[in-house]
XYZ file of C-alpha atoms in Angstrom:
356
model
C 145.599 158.910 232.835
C 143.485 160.472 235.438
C 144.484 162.689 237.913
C 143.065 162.999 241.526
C 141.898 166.086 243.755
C 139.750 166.494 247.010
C 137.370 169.261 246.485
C 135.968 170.562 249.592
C 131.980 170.556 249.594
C 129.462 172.949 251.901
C 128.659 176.568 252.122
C 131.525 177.715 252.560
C 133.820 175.645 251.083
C 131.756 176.350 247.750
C 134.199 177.553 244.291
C 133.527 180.563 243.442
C 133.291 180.735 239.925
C 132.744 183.292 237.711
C 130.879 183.349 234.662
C 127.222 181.760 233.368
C 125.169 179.976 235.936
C 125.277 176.345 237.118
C 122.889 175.656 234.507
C 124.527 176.851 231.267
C 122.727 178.611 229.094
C 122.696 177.411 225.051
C 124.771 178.835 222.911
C 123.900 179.550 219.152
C 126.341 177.729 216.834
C 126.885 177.070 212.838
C 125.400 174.546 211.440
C 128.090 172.570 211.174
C 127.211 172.299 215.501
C 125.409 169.684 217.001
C 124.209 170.291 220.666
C 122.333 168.310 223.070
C 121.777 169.036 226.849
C 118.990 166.441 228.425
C 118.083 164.580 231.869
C 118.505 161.230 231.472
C 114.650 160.169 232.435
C 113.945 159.920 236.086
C 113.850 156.668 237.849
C 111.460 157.012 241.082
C 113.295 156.852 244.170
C 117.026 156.813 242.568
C 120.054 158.377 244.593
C 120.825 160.526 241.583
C 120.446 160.694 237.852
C 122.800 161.927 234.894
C 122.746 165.321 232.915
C 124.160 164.657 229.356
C 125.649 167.503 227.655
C 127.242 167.060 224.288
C 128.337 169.511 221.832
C 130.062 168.988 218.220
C 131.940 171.856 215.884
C 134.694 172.070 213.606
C 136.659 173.027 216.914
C 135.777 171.141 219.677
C 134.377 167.394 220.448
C 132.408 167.498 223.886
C 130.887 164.538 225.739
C 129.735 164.824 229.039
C 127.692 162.885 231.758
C 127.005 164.878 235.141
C 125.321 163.738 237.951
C 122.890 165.217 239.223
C 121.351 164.434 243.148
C 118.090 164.036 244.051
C 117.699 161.620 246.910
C 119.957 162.762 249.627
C 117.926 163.314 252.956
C 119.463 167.185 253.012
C 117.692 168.882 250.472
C 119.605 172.213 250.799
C 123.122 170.494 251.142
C 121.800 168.360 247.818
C 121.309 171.516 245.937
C 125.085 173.260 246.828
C 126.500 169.812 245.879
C 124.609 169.723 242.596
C 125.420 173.533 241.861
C 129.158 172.877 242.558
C 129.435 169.868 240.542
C 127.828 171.655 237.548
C 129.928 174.676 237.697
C 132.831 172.868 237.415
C 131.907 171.388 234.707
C 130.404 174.274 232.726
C 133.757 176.081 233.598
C 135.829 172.984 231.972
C 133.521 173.049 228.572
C 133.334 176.878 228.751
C 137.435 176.904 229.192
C 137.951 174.259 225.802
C 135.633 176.195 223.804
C 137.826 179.281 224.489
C 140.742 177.748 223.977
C 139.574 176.230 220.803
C 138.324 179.426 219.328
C 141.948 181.141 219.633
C 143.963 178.416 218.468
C 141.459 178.054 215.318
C 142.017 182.128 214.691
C 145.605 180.846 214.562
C 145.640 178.007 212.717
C 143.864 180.005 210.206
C 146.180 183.086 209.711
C 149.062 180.492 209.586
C 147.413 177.773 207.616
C 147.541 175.043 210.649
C 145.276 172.093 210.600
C 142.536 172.444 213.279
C 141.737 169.229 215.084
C 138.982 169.571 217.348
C 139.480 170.030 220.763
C 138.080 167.240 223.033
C 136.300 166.962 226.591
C 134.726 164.025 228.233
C 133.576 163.630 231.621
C 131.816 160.591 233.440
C 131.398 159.441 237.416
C 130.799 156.808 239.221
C 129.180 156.862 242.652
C 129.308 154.450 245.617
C 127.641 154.143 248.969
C 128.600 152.257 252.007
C 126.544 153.087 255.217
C 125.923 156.755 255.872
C 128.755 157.618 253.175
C 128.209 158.385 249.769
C 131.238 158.690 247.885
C 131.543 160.747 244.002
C 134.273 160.342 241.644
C 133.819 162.173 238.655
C 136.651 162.233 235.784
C 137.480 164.847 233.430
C 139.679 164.041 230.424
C 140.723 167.180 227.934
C 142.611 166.744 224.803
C 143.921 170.070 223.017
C 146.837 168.119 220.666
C 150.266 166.428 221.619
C 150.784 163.333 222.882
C 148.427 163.284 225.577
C 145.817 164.718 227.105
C 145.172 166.032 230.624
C 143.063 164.013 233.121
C 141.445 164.896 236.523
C 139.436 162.970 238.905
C 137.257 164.928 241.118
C 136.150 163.223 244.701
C 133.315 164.155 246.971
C 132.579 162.325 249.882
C 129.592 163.005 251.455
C 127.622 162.120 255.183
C 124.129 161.157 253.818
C 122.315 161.910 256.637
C 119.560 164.622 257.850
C 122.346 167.381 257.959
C 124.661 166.548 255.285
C 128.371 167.500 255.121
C 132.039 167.002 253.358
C 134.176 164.385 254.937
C 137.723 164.318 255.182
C 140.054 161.366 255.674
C 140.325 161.742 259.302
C 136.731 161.812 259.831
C 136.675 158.634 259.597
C 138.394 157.379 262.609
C 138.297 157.485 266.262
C 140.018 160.901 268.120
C 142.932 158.310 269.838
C 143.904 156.997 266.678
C 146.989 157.922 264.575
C 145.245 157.611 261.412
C 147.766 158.894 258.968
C 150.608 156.482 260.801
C 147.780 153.273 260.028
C 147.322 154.203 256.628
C 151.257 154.915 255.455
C 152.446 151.456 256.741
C 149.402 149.997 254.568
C 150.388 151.532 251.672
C 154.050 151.308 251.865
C 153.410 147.670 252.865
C 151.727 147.264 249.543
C 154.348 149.186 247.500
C 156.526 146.506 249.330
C 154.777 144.213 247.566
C 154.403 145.169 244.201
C 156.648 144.403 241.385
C 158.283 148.033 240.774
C 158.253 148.927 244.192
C 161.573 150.897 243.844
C 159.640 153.565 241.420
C 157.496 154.811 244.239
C 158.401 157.711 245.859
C 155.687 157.953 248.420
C 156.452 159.016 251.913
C 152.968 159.635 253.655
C 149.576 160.853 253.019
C 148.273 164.900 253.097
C 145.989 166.043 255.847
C 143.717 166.874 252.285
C 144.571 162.848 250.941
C 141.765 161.585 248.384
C 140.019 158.717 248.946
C 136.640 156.766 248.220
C 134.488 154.284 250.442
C 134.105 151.749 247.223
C 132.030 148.583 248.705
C 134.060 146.423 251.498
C 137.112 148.952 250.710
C 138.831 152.112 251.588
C 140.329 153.599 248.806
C 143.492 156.000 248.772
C 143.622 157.783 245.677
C 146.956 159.227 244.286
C 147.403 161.712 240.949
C 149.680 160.905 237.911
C 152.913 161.544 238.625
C 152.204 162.456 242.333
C 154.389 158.945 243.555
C 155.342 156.907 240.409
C 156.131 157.713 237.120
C 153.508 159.297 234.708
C 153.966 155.783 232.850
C 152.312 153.929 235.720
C 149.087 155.602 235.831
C 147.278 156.493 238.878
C 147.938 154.680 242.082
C 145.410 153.746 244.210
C 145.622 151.289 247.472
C 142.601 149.696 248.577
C 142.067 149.103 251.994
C 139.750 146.331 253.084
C 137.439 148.307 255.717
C 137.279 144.573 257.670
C 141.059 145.416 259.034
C 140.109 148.848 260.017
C 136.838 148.250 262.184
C 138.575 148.722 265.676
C 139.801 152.077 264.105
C 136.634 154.156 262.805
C 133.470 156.004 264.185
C 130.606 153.647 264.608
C 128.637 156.863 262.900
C 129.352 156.377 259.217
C 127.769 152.655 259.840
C 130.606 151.122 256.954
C 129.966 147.796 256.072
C 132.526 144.822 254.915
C 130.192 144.068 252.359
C 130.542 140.280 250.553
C 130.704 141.698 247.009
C 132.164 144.800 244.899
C 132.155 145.461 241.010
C 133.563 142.574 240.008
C 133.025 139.989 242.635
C 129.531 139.147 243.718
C 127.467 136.207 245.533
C 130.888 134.696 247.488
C 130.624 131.997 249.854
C 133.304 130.046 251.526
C 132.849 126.722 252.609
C 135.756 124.509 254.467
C 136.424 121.021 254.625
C 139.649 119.816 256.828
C 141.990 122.184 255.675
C 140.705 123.123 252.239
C 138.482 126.189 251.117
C 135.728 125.750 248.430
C 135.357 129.195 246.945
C 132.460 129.616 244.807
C 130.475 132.889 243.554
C 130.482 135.274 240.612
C 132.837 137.514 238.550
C 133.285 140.189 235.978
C 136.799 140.030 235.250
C 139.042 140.713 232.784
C 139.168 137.932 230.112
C 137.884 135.862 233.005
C 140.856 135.999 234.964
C 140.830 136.516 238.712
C 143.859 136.391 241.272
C 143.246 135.038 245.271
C 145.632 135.405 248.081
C 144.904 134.103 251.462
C 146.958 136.074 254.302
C 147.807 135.103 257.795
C 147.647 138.783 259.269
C 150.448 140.251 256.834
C 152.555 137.372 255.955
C 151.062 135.894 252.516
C 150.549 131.788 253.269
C 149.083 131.255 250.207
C 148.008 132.463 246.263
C 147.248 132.051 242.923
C 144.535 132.531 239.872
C 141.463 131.004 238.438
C 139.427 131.831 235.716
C 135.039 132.533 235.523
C 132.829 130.572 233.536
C 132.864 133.626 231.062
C 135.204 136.913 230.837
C 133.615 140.674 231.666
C 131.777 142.345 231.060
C 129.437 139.380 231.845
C 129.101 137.339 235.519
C 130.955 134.432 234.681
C 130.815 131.461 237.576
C 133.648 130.473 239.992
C 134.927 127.633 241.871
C 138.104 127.540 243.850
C 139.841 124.784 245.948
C 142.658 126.547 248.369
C 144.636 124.292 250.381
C 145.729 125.772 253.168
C 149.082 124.410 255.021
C 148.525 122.294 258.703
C 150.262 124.588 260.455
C 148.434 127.795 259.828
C 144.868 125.936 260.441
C 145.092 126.578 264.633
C 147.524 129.739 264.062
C 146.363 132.835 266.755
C 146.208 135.344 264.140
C 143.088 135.442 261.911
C 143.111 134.144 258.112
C 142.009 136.254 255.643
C 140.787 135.201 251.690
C 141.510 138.282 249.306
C 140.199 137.808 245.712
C 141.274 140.594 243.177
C 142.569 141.436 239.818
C 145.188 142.848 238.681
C 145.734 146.504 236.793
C 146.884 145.453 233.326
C 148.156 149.096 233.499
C 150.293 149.215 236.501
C 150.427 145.668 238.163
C 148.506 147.002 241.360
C 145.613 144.751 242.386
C 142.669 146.011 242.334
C 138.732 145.622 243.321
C 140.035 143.985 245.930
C 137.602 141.743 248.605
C 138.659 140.595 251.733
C 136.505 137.733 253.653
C 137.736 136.356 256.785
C 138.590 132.544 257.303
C 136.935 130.158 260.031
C 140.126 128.048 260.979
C 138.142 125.640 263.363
């Protein structure tokens, strides 16, 4: 499972950490090591690009994928960010191999059986207006059961003079954001099938989050709300309900499409929807519920042409009852899928409904 924290980003917010530089130097191994450290090759005009670094002994098993900026419009900001990314991630590897080193000097004097330590790390990034939005995921194994999981997140203004956003950038001075937000998310515990093993009560003035397409995303670490056996809740947020509520400045979009959902369009005929578009779900399996502000009117599943990881093809008839058709509050179409891991639903797009 992954685990989720809100680093803060700029010049002073910078870590401060000790040891090597932001580029780490090569170390000579045995030759039982196998080391690689490369740029992935640069594609002109690109947001960012990826930093590979791989290393493989008798006591540890590293994979990681960095990125690396090079297109945001502040050049100097772009160059802290990249520097603070990188020593974080030097200080992980440079932390296992330690640890790995001792606990081999151990195993030998006591005739223990070494298994190689393991790191991976990999990111995603998404943009939405003038927001740019980093998740990057570190996973360490060192023996037992499990292994320990954090998920980084940098949200950043993309503009001339970049900077670190926080939650409550987001929304206008008069409004109570952290109020908005908790009934949203208890409103969707509400809904969810183990609701009773949530223990959340509101969101931290530090909360993670991610702009991810038409969404925003609240981000929660293992154990943080729910048990450690139901993963990592996050709530999605479509960012159509919340357009009355935040700056005009970060210029976020309700965007039409999302990982999994792409090329939507909604036609209507009497009271029926014709939903047709693409997918990339999960053994082709998508879910749809179609809301009348927060009472649920209507839902169900289809299935794509083809399961993911390819676009598959879908077509979906939704009746809708008479007496919702002329109702004052707006309909709303969500399509989603569900988290085989913890029921939540997730990837979640939201597309308003013309009723006349």
């Amino acid at each position: 499972m992954v685990a989720k924290k809100a680093w803060a980003i700029g010049i002073v917010g910078c870590l401060a950490i000790g040891g090597g530089t932001a580029w780490a130097n090569t170390a000579m191994h045995a030759a039982d090591t196998t080391q690689v450290e490369q740029v992935n090759q640069q594609i002109p005009g690109s947001l960012y690009q990826t930093k590979s670094v791989k290393l493989q002994t008798k006591q540890v098993n590293i994979q990681m994928e960095i990125p690396v900026f090079e297109g945001l419009k502040d050049k100097k900001y772009e160059a802290q960010l990249n520097d603070i990314i990188m020593r974080h991630a030097m200080k992980d590897k440079e932390n296992v191999e330690k640890e790995a080193a001792q606990f081999a000097e151990e195993a030998k004097k006591n005739s223990w059986e070494m298994h190689p330590y393991e790191l991976t790390a990999n990111y995603k990034v998404t943009t939405n207006g003038s927001v740019v939005s980093l998740a990057v995921n570190t996973y360490t194994y060192t023996g037992g059961a499990n292994g320990i999981s954090r998920t980084d997140y940098y949200n950043i203004l993309n503009q001339a003079e970049a900077k670190n956003i926080q939650l409550s950038n987001l929304f206008k001075e008069n409004v109570d954001y952290k109020k908005l937000l908790n009934q949203e998310i208890k409103k969707q515990i509400n809904e969810h099938p183990e609701k009773e093993q949530f223990t959340f009560t509101s969101i931290s003035d530090t909360q993670s989050f991610s702009i991810e397409h038409s969404n925003l995303v609240i981000h929660f670490a293992e154990y943080e709300i729910t048990p450690g056996y139901m993963g990592e809740p996050r709530f999605e947020i479509p960012i159509y309900t919340l357009k009355n509520d935040l700056l005009p400045q970060w210029e976020l979009e309700a965007k039409a499409e999302n990982d999994v959902f792409r090329s939507i369009k909604v036609t209507k005929s009497g009271t029926e929807y014709i939903v047709t578009g693409q997918a990339r779900v999960f053994e082709g399996t998508y879910n749809y519920a179609v809301k009348k502000g927060n009472e649920t009117i209507g839902k169900g599943h289809g299935t794509a042409s083809v399961g993911g990881p390819a676009w598959g093809d879908i077509k979906q008839a939704i009746k809708i009852p008479d007496k919702h058709m002329n109702a004052p509050k707006t309909l709303t179409l969500e399509l989603f899928e569900i988290n085989q891991e913890n029921g939540q639903p997730v990837n979640k797009l939201v597309i308003p409904l013309v009723t006349k």
